Short mmCIF file of C-alpha atoms in Angstrom, two decimals:
data_model
loop_
_atom_site.label_atom_id
_atom_site.label_comp_id
_atom_site.label_asym_id
_atom_site.label_seq_id
_atom_site.Cartn_x
_atom_site.Cartn_y
_atom_site.Cartn_z
CA MET A 1 -105.51 11.05 39.53
CA SER A 2 -104.36 9.77 36.17
CA PHE A 3 -103.81 6.05 36.39
CA SER A 4 -103.13 3.84 33.40
CA ARG A 5 -104.37 0.30 32.83
CA ARG A 6 -100.78 -0.73 32.17
CA HIS A 7 -99.79 0.43 35.67
CA PHE A 8 -102.69 -1.49 37.20
CA LEU A 9 -101.83 -4.68 35.36
CA GLY A 10 -98.17 -4.27 36.16
CA THR A 11 -98.80 -3.98 39.89
CA ALA A 12 -101.38 -6.76 39.89
CA ALA A 13 -99.30 -9.14 37.80
CA ALA A 14 -96.26 -8.56 39.98
CA GLY A 15 -97.97 -10.34 42.82
CA TRP A 16 -100.00 -13.11 41.25
CA PRO A 17 -97.59 -16.09 41.14
CA LEU A 18 -96.91 -16.21 44.89
CA ALA A 19 -99.28 -13.88 46.72
CA GLY A 20 -101.94 -16.02 48.28
CA SER A 21 -101.24 -19.21 46.37
CA VAL A 22 -101.95 -22.44 48.24
CA ARG A 23 -98.26 -23.35 48.21
CA ALA A 24 -97.13 -19.92 49.36
CA VAL A 25 -99.14 -20.02 52.60
CA GLY A 26 -97.12 -22.90 53.99
CA GLU A 27 -93.83 -22.46 52.11
CA GLY A 28 -90.62 -22.13 54.13
CA LYS A 29 -89.99 -21.48 57.79
CA PRO A 30 -90.40 -17.82 58.81
CA SER A 31 -87.17 -16.13 59.88
CA ARG A 32 -88.96 -14.53 62.83
CA ARG A 33 -92.41 -13.70 64.16
CA VAL A 34 -93.94 -10.27 63.62
CA LYS A 35 -95.23 -8.65 66.81
CA VAL A 36 -98.75 -7.51 66.01
CA GLY A 37 -101.83 -6.04 67.67
CA GLN A 38 -105.41 -5.49 66.56
CA ILE A 39 -107.45 -2.30 66.77
CA GLY A 40 -111.20 -2.88 66.88
CA THR A 41 -113.61 -5.79 66.85
CA GLN A 42 -116.52 -4.13 65.02
CA HIS A 43 -115.68 -4.95 61.39
CA GLY A 44 -117.30 -8.04 59.91
CA HIS A 45 -113.87 -9.59 59.35
CA ALA A 46 -112.51 -8.77 62.83
CA ALA A 47 -112.92 -12.17 64.49
CA GLY A 48 -111.66 -14.00 61.42
CA LYS A 49 -108.54 -11.84 61.25
CA MET A 50 -107.73 -12.45 64.92
CA GLU A 51 -108.28 -16.19 64.49
CA ALA A 52 -105.91 -16.17 61.52
CA LEU A 53 -103.24 -14.16 63.36
CA ARG A 54 -103.30 -16.61 66.26
CA ARG A 55 -103.38 -19.67 64.01
CA LEU A 56 -100.40 -18.36 62.01
CA SER A 57 -98.23 -18.47 65.11
CA GLY A 58 -95.10 -19.09 63.07
CA HIS A 59 -95.54 -15.69 61.45
CA PHE A 60 -97.17 -13.59 64.17
CA GLU A 61 -97.03 -12.97 67.91
CA VAL A 62 -100.21 -11.21 69.07
CA LEU A 63 -99.42 -8.65 71.77
CA GLY A 64 -102.75 -7.01 72.40
CA LEU A 65 -106.18 -5.76 71.41
CA ALA A 66 -107.45 -2.18 71.49
CA GLY A 67 -110.93 -0.80 70.91
CA ALA A 68 -112.78 -4.00 71.74
CA THR A 69 -116.54 -4.02 72.17
CA GLU A 70 -118.45 -6.44 74.36
CA PRO A 71 -119.07 -9.23 73.69
CA ALA A 72 -116.04 -9.47 71.43
CA GLY A 73 -116.29 -13.23 70.88
CA LYS A 74 -114.20 -16.32 71.54
CA ALA A 75 -111.61 -15.39 68.93
CA PHE A 76 -110.29 -12.74 71.32
CA ASP A 77 -110.23 -14.81 74.51
CA GLY A 78 -106.97 -14.38 76.39
CA VAL A 79 -105.69 -11.48 74.27
CA PRO A 80 -104.59 -8.57 76.53
CA ARG A 81 -106.88 -5.55 76.17
CA MET A 82 -105.82 -1.93 76.33
CA GLY A 83 -106.32 1.51 74.81
CA MET A 84 -105.08 2.33 71.33
CA GLU A 85 -102.32 4.66 72.56
CA GLU A 86 -101.13 1.97 74.95
CA LEU A 87 -101.14 -0.64 72.19
CA LEU A 88 -99.16 1.56 69.80
CA ALA A 89 -96.60 2.23 72.56
CA LEU A 90 -96.00 -1.44 73.40
CA PRO A 91 -92.28 -2.31 73.23
CA GLY A 92 -91.49 -4.28 70.09
CA LEU A 93 -94.89 -3.80 68.41
CA GLU A 94 -94.34 -3.75 64.65
CA ALA A 95 -97.78 -3.88 63.08
CA VAL A 96 -101.51 -3.51 63.66
CA VAL A 97 -104.58 -4.95 62.01
CA VAL A 98 -107.35 -2.31 61.87
CA GLU A 99 -110.83 -3.83 62.28
CA THR A 100 -112.80 -0.92 63.73
CA ASP A 101 -116.21 0.39 62.81
CA PHE A 102 -116.06 2.17 59.43
CA PRO A 103 -116.11 5.78 60.72
CA ASP A 104 -113.07 5.11 62.93
CA ALA A 105 -110.94 3.03 60.55
CA CYS A 106 -108.97 5.72 58.73
CA ALA A 107 -108.10 7.65 61.89
CA ALA A 108 -106.90 4.46 63.60
CA ALA A 109 -104.79 3.52 60.59
CA HIS A 110 -103.34 7.03 60.38
CA ALA A 111 -102.41 6.98 64.07
CA ALA A 112 -100.61 3.69 63.55
CA VAL A 113 -98.79 5.00 60.47
CA ARG A 114 -97.60 8.06 62.40
CA ALA A 115 -96.38 5.75 65.16
CA GLY A 116 -94.28 3.96 62.54
CA LYS A 117 -96.32 0.75 62.58
CA HIS A 118 -97.15 -1.39 59.57
CA VAL A 119 -100.90 -1.58 58.91
CA HIS A 120 -103.36 -4.11 57.56
CA LEU A 121 -106.51 -2.03 56.99
CA ASP A 122 -109.74 -3.83 56.30
CA LYS A 123 -111.91 -2.82 53.37
CA PRO A 124 -113.04 -0.28 52.26
CA GLY A 125 -110.82 1.63 54.70
CA ALA A 126 -112.47 5.01 55.23
CA LEU A 127 -115.56 7.14 54.76
CA ASP A 128 -113.80 10.20 53.37
CA ARG A 129 -111.70 10.30 50.19
CA LYS A 130 -109.33 13.04 51.32
CA ALA A 131 -108.67 11.36 54.66
CA PHE A 132 -107.97 8.03 52.97
CA ALA A 133 -105.66 9.58 50.38
CA ALA A 134 -103.72 11.50 53.04
CA MET A 135 -103.29 8.42 55.24
CA ARG A 136 -102.31 6.12 52.37
CA THR A 137 -99.85 8.64 50.94
CA GLU A 138 -98.21 9.22 54.31
CA ALA A 139 -97.81 5.48 54.82
CA GLU A 140 -95.86 5.26 51.58
CA GLN A 141 -93.78 8.32 52.43
CA ARG A 142 -92.87 6.83 55.82
CA LYS A 143 -92.03 3.51 54.13
CA VAL A 144 -94.37 1.49 56.31
CA VAL A 145 -96.22 -1.46 54.80
CA LEU A 146 -99.93 -0.80 54.31
CA GLN A 147 -102.05 -3.67 53.04
CA MET A 148 -105.73 -3.28 52.20
CA GLY A 149 -107.93 -6.16 53.36
CA TYR A 150 -109.46 -7.19 50.04
CA MET A 151 -109.31 -10.97 50.43
CA LEU A 152 -110.28 -11.68 46.80
CA ARG A 153 -106.84 -10.42 45.77
CA TYR A 154 -105.49 -13.62 47.31
CA ASN A 155 -108.15 -16.01 46.04
CA PRO A 156 -106.77 -18.59 43.55
CA ALA A 157 -109.60 -17.98 41.07
CA PHE A 158 -108.87 -14.28 40.89
CA GLN A 159 -105.15 -14.88 40.63
CA LEU A 160 -105.87 -17.11 37.64
CA MET A 161 -107.92 -14.29 36.10
CA VAL A 162 -105.06 -11.83 36.60
CA ARG A 163 -102.72 -14.33 34.94
CA ALA A 164 -105.13 -14.84 32.05
CA VAL A 165 -105.43 -11.11 31.42
CA THR A 166 -101.72 -10.43 31.88
CA GLU A 167 -100.69 -13.23 29.50
CA GLY A 168 -103.39 -12.44 26.95
CA TRP A 169 -105.34 -15.70 27.19
CA LEU A 170 -108.68 -13.95 26.67
CA GLY A 171 -107.65 -11.69 23.80
CA LYS A 172 -109.16 -8.22 24.12
CA VAL A 173 -111.24 -8.12 27.32
CA THR A 174 -114.74 -6.88 26.52
CA GLU A 175 -116.89 -7.71 29.54
CA ILE A 176 -117.00 -8.33 33.27
CA ASP A 177 -120.18 -9.33 35.06
CA ALA A 178 -120.13 -9.77 38.84
CA MET A 179 -122.57 -10.10 41.73
CA MET A 180 -122.18 -10.22 45.50
CA GLY A 181 -125.12 -10.39 47.88
CA LYS A 182 -126.63 -11.62 51.12
CA LYS A 183 -129.79 -11.16 53.18
CA LEU A 184 -129.42 -8.61 55.97
CA ASP A 185 -131.50 -8.75 59.13
CA ALA A 186 -133.14 -5.62 60.53
CA ALA A 187 -130.29 -4.86 62.95
CA ALA A 188 -127.66 -5.09 60.22
CA ARG A 189 -129.71 -2.83 57.96
CA ARG A 190 -129.97 -0.19 60.71
CA ASN A 191 -126.24 -0.39 61.32
CA LEU A 192 -125.26 0.03 57.67
CA MET A 193 -127.78 2.82 57.09
CA ARG A 194 -125.36 5.10 58.94
CA LEU A 195 -122.91 4.81 56.05
CA PRO A 196 -123.00 6.49 52.65
CA GLY A 197 -123.07 4.20 49.66
CA GLY A 198 -125.16 1.33 51.04
CA GLY A 199 -124.30 -2.28 50.30
CA MET A 200 -122.05 -1.43 47.34
CA PHE A 201 -119.74 0.49 49.66
CA GLU A 202 -119.67 -2.16 52.41
CA LEU A 203 -119.72 -5.40 50.39
CA GLY A 204 -119.61 -4.63 46.68
CA CYS A 205 -116.25 -2.93 47.20
CA HIS A 206 -114.65 -6.39 46.92
CA LEU A 207 -115.91 -6.69 43.35
CA VAL A 208 -114.96 -3.13 42.42
CA ASP A 209 -111.44 -3.80 43.66
CA ALA A 210 -111.27 -7.00 41.61
CA VAL A 211 -112.43 -5.20 38.44
CA CYS A 212 -109.81 -2.52 38.96
CA CYS A 213 -107.11 -5.16 39.48
CA LEU A 214 -108.02 -6.63 36.10
CA LEU A 215 -108.87 -3.57 33.98
CA GLY A 216 -107.56 -0.52 35.81
CA LYS A 217 -109.34 2.65 36.80
CA PRO A 218 -112.47 3.15 34.66
CA GLN A 219 -113.10 6.13 32.41
CA GLU A 220 -116.67 6.45 33.65
CA VAL A 221 -118.73 5.03 36.52
CA HIS A 222 -122.53 5.00 36.54
CA ALA A 223 -124.26 4.06 39.80
CA PHE A 224 -127.87 2.90 40.19
CA SER A 225 -129.91 2.09 43.29
CA LYS A 226 -133.36 0.50 43.51
CA PRO A 227 -133.95 -0.34 47.20
CA ALA A 228 -136.06 -3.41 47.88
CA GLY A 229 -136.90 -2.37 51.43
CA MET A 230 -138.96 0.54 52.75
CA ASP A 231 -136.38 1.93 55.20
CA GLY A 232 -134.28 3.82 52.65
CA PHE A 233 -131.24 1.57 52.91
CA GLN A 234 -129.56 1.01 49.54
CA ASP A 235 -129.77 -2.77 49.47
CA ASN A 236 -130.05 -3.31 45.69
CA GLN A 237 -127.40 -1.57 43.59
CA LEU A 238 -125.72 -1.72 40.21
CA ALA A 239 -122.53 -0.02 39.07
CA VAL A 240 -121.44 0.14 35.45
CA LEU A 241 -117.72 0.75 34.97
CA VAL A 242 -116.82 1.91 31.47
CA TYR A 243 -113.43 1.29 29.81
CA PRO A 244 -112.14 2.07 26.31
CA ASP A 245 -112.84 -1.49 25.09
CA ALA A 246 -114.94 -3.05 27.87
CA VAL A 247 -117.86 -2.60 30.23
CA ALA A 248 -118.06 -4.11 33.72
CA SER A 249 -121.35 -4.53 35.55
CA VAL A 250 -121.16 -4.98 39.32
CA ARG A 251 -124.24 -5.83 41.37
CA CYS A 252 -124.73 -5.85 45.13
CA ASN A 253 -128.00 -7.21 46.52
CA MET A 254 -128.40 -7.26 50.29
CA ALA A 255 -132.04 -8.33 50.15
CA ASP A 256 -131.31 -11.70 48.53
CA PRO A 257 -131.85 -14.83 50.68
CA PHE A 258 -129.65 -16.76 48.21
CA GLY A 259 -127.07 -14.03 47.84
CA ASN A 260 -124.17 -16.16 49.07
CA PRO A 261 -124.54 -19.12 46.68
CA ARG A 262 -125.28 -16.73 43.80
CA ARG A 263 -122.07 -14.76 44.22
CA ARG A 264 -120.13 -14.87 40.95
CA PHE A 265 -117.50 -13.18 38.82
CA MET A 266 -117.10 -13.58 35.06
CA ILE A 267 -114.56 -12.00 32.73
CA ALA A 268 -114.81 -12.43 28.95
CA GLY A 269 -112.77 -11.42 25.92
CA THR A 270 -112.47 -12.02 22.22
CA GLU A 271 -110.67 -15.35 22.80
CA GLY A 272 -112.25 -16.80 25.94
CA SER A 273 -113.82 -16.35 29.33
CA LEU A 274 -113.35 -17.35 32.97
CA GLU A 275 -116.17 -17.61 35.51
CA VAL A 276 -116.15 -18.53 39.19
CA MET A 277 -119.38 -19.37 41.07
CA PRO A 278 -119.86 -19.31 44.01
CA LEU A 279 -117.34 -16.52 44.39
CA GLU A 280 -114.82 -18.06 46.80
CA SER A 281 -115.40 -21.72 45.92
CA GLY A 282 -112.57 -22.18 43.42
CA ARG A 283 -115.08 -23.81 41.05
CA MET A 284 -114.56 -22.27 37.63
CA THR A 285 -115.73 -22.58 34.07
CA VAL A 286 -112.86 -21.95 31.68
CA ARG A 287 -113.60 -21.33 28.00
CA LEU A 288 -110.72 -20.76 25.57
CA THR A 289 -110.48 -20.64 21.79
CA SER A 290 -107.08 -22.37 22.02
CA ALA A 291 -104.90 -24.00 24.67
CA ARG A 292 -103.40 -21.61 27.21
CA GLY A 293 -101.13 -22.43 30.12
CA ASP A 294 -102.35 -25.68 31.67
CA TYR A 295 -105.78 -25.41 30.03
CA LYS A 296 -106.96 -26.83 26.73
CA GLY A 297 -109.10 -25.14 24.12
CA GLY A 298 -112.86 -25.36 24.53
CA GLU A 299 -114.96 -25.45 27.71
CA GLN A 300 -113.78 -27.16 30.90
CA GLN A 301 -114.77 -27.24 34.54
CA VAL A 302 -111.93 -26.50 36.94
CA ALA A 303 -111.77 -26.96 40.71
CA LEU A 304 -108.97 -24.89 42.21
CA ALA A 305 -107.73 -25.71 45.70
CA VAL A 306 -108.78 -22.97 48.13
CA PRO A 307 -106.94 -22.53 51.44
CA GLU A 308 -109.06 -23.33 54.49
CA GLY A 309 -108.09 -20.04 56.14
CA ARG A 310 -109.89 -17.26 54.30
CA TYR A 311 -107.38 -14.61 55.40
CA ASP A 312 -104.24 -16.71 55.80
CA ALA A 313 -102.63 -15.91 52.45
CA GLU A 314 -102.97 -12.15 52.70
CA LEU A 315 -101.71 -12.08 56.29
CA VAL A 316 -98.72 -14.28 55.46
CA ASP A 317 -97.91 -11.86 52.63
CA PHE A 318 -98.24 -9.00 55.13
CA ALA A 319 -95.72 -10.67 57.45
CA ARG A 320 -93.31 -11.34 54.60
CA ALA A 321 -93.44 -7.71 53.49
CA ILE A 322 -92.75 -6.53 57.04
CA ARG A 323 -89.75 -8.87 57.29
CA GLY A 324 -88.41 -7.51 54.01
CA GLU A 325 -88.79 -10.81 52.17
CA LYS A 326 -90.93 -9.25 49.44
CA LYS A 327 -92.64 -6.03 48.45
CA LEU A 328 -96.41 -5.86 48.20
CA PRO A 329 -97.35 -5.20 44.57
CA ARG A 330 -99.97 -2.50 45.20
CA ASP A 331 -98.79 0.99 45.96
CA ALA A 332 -100.52 4.11 47.30
CA ALA A 333 -101.65 5.28 43.88
CA PHE A 334 -103.29 1.91 43.24
CA ASP A 335 -105.16 1.85 46.57
CA ILE A 336 -106.29 5.48 46.27
CA ALA A 337 -107.60 4.93 42.75
CA VAL A 338 -109.50 1.83 43.87
CA TYR A 339 -110.99 3.70 46.82
CA GLU A 340 -112.16 6.54 44.57
CA THR A 341 -113.75 4.02 42.23
CA VAL A 342 -115.54 2.32 45.15
CA LEU A 343 -117.05 5.66 46.17
CA ARG A 344 -118.23 6.36 42.64
CA ALA A 345 -119.66 2.86 42.23
CA ALA A 346 -121.60 3.34 45.47
CA GLY A 347 -123.02 6.64 44.24
CA VAL A 348 -121.11 8.73 46.80
#
């Protein structure tokens, strides 16, 4: 699929001022609540998404839960449980949040799309490229909202980076360097070994998505894996994404006991750089050759306000799109191109 950097920046920039901003989460009184259900409790974000849906009671009314595993956790206490077909047939149901195990995610999302339901699909969304592309394309053809669950899209630090690139603060972008890691226990390693692509596919996909939001689909992708363990799981990976004027290096290390505090993202150009570390902290180093926006020339430390609810901003945006109050800025072509890049970065 041919996909220009201009198209990427256009779709990304279209959403940055409001999508996920601290003000936007609490702005205005919703015109009505969206009737929503959840499919699955196996994804690492499943409990957090249900907690957010229930907390955002002005935007959502949770009708039910399908595909739960035991024990599902306190986040799901009191939510009616049922089969997926029963959930999709509930009177008034408008949307579902898909939080299944990875092999089941695309089929669940596709079933919901064919039932005419709006879908929030957690990352990376599928195991198979053709299945993902078919599902995502059909969602657009049926004019149902489909939102991918990449929470960094709604993080204030990344929105500032999109603004900086879109408005030319950094000059010509030449470099991105990013890392995301954690230390997996033996059970988690065994679980993820079932999947192709290792840690880069499961966790590093957040960074690949962020790079694509900033620079577009790369010309080349080179994937490297040097496992630290002896079980064959790809726990230590590097992807190099090559662009006409820039190179992005993305690391995922799932054998790092300090992986969480070391998570970082840096983008640099001929006229400045922005760096956030730890990744979701809002603590940034801004370096600019001249004043831009609200920031002066030189180096400065910035602390951006980060919403307490990790998923609140994206889910509020989901509700607004369903109610017709806005259009999500990322279309099927964008999401398919990102998914293909995730596969390549993971060596699949």
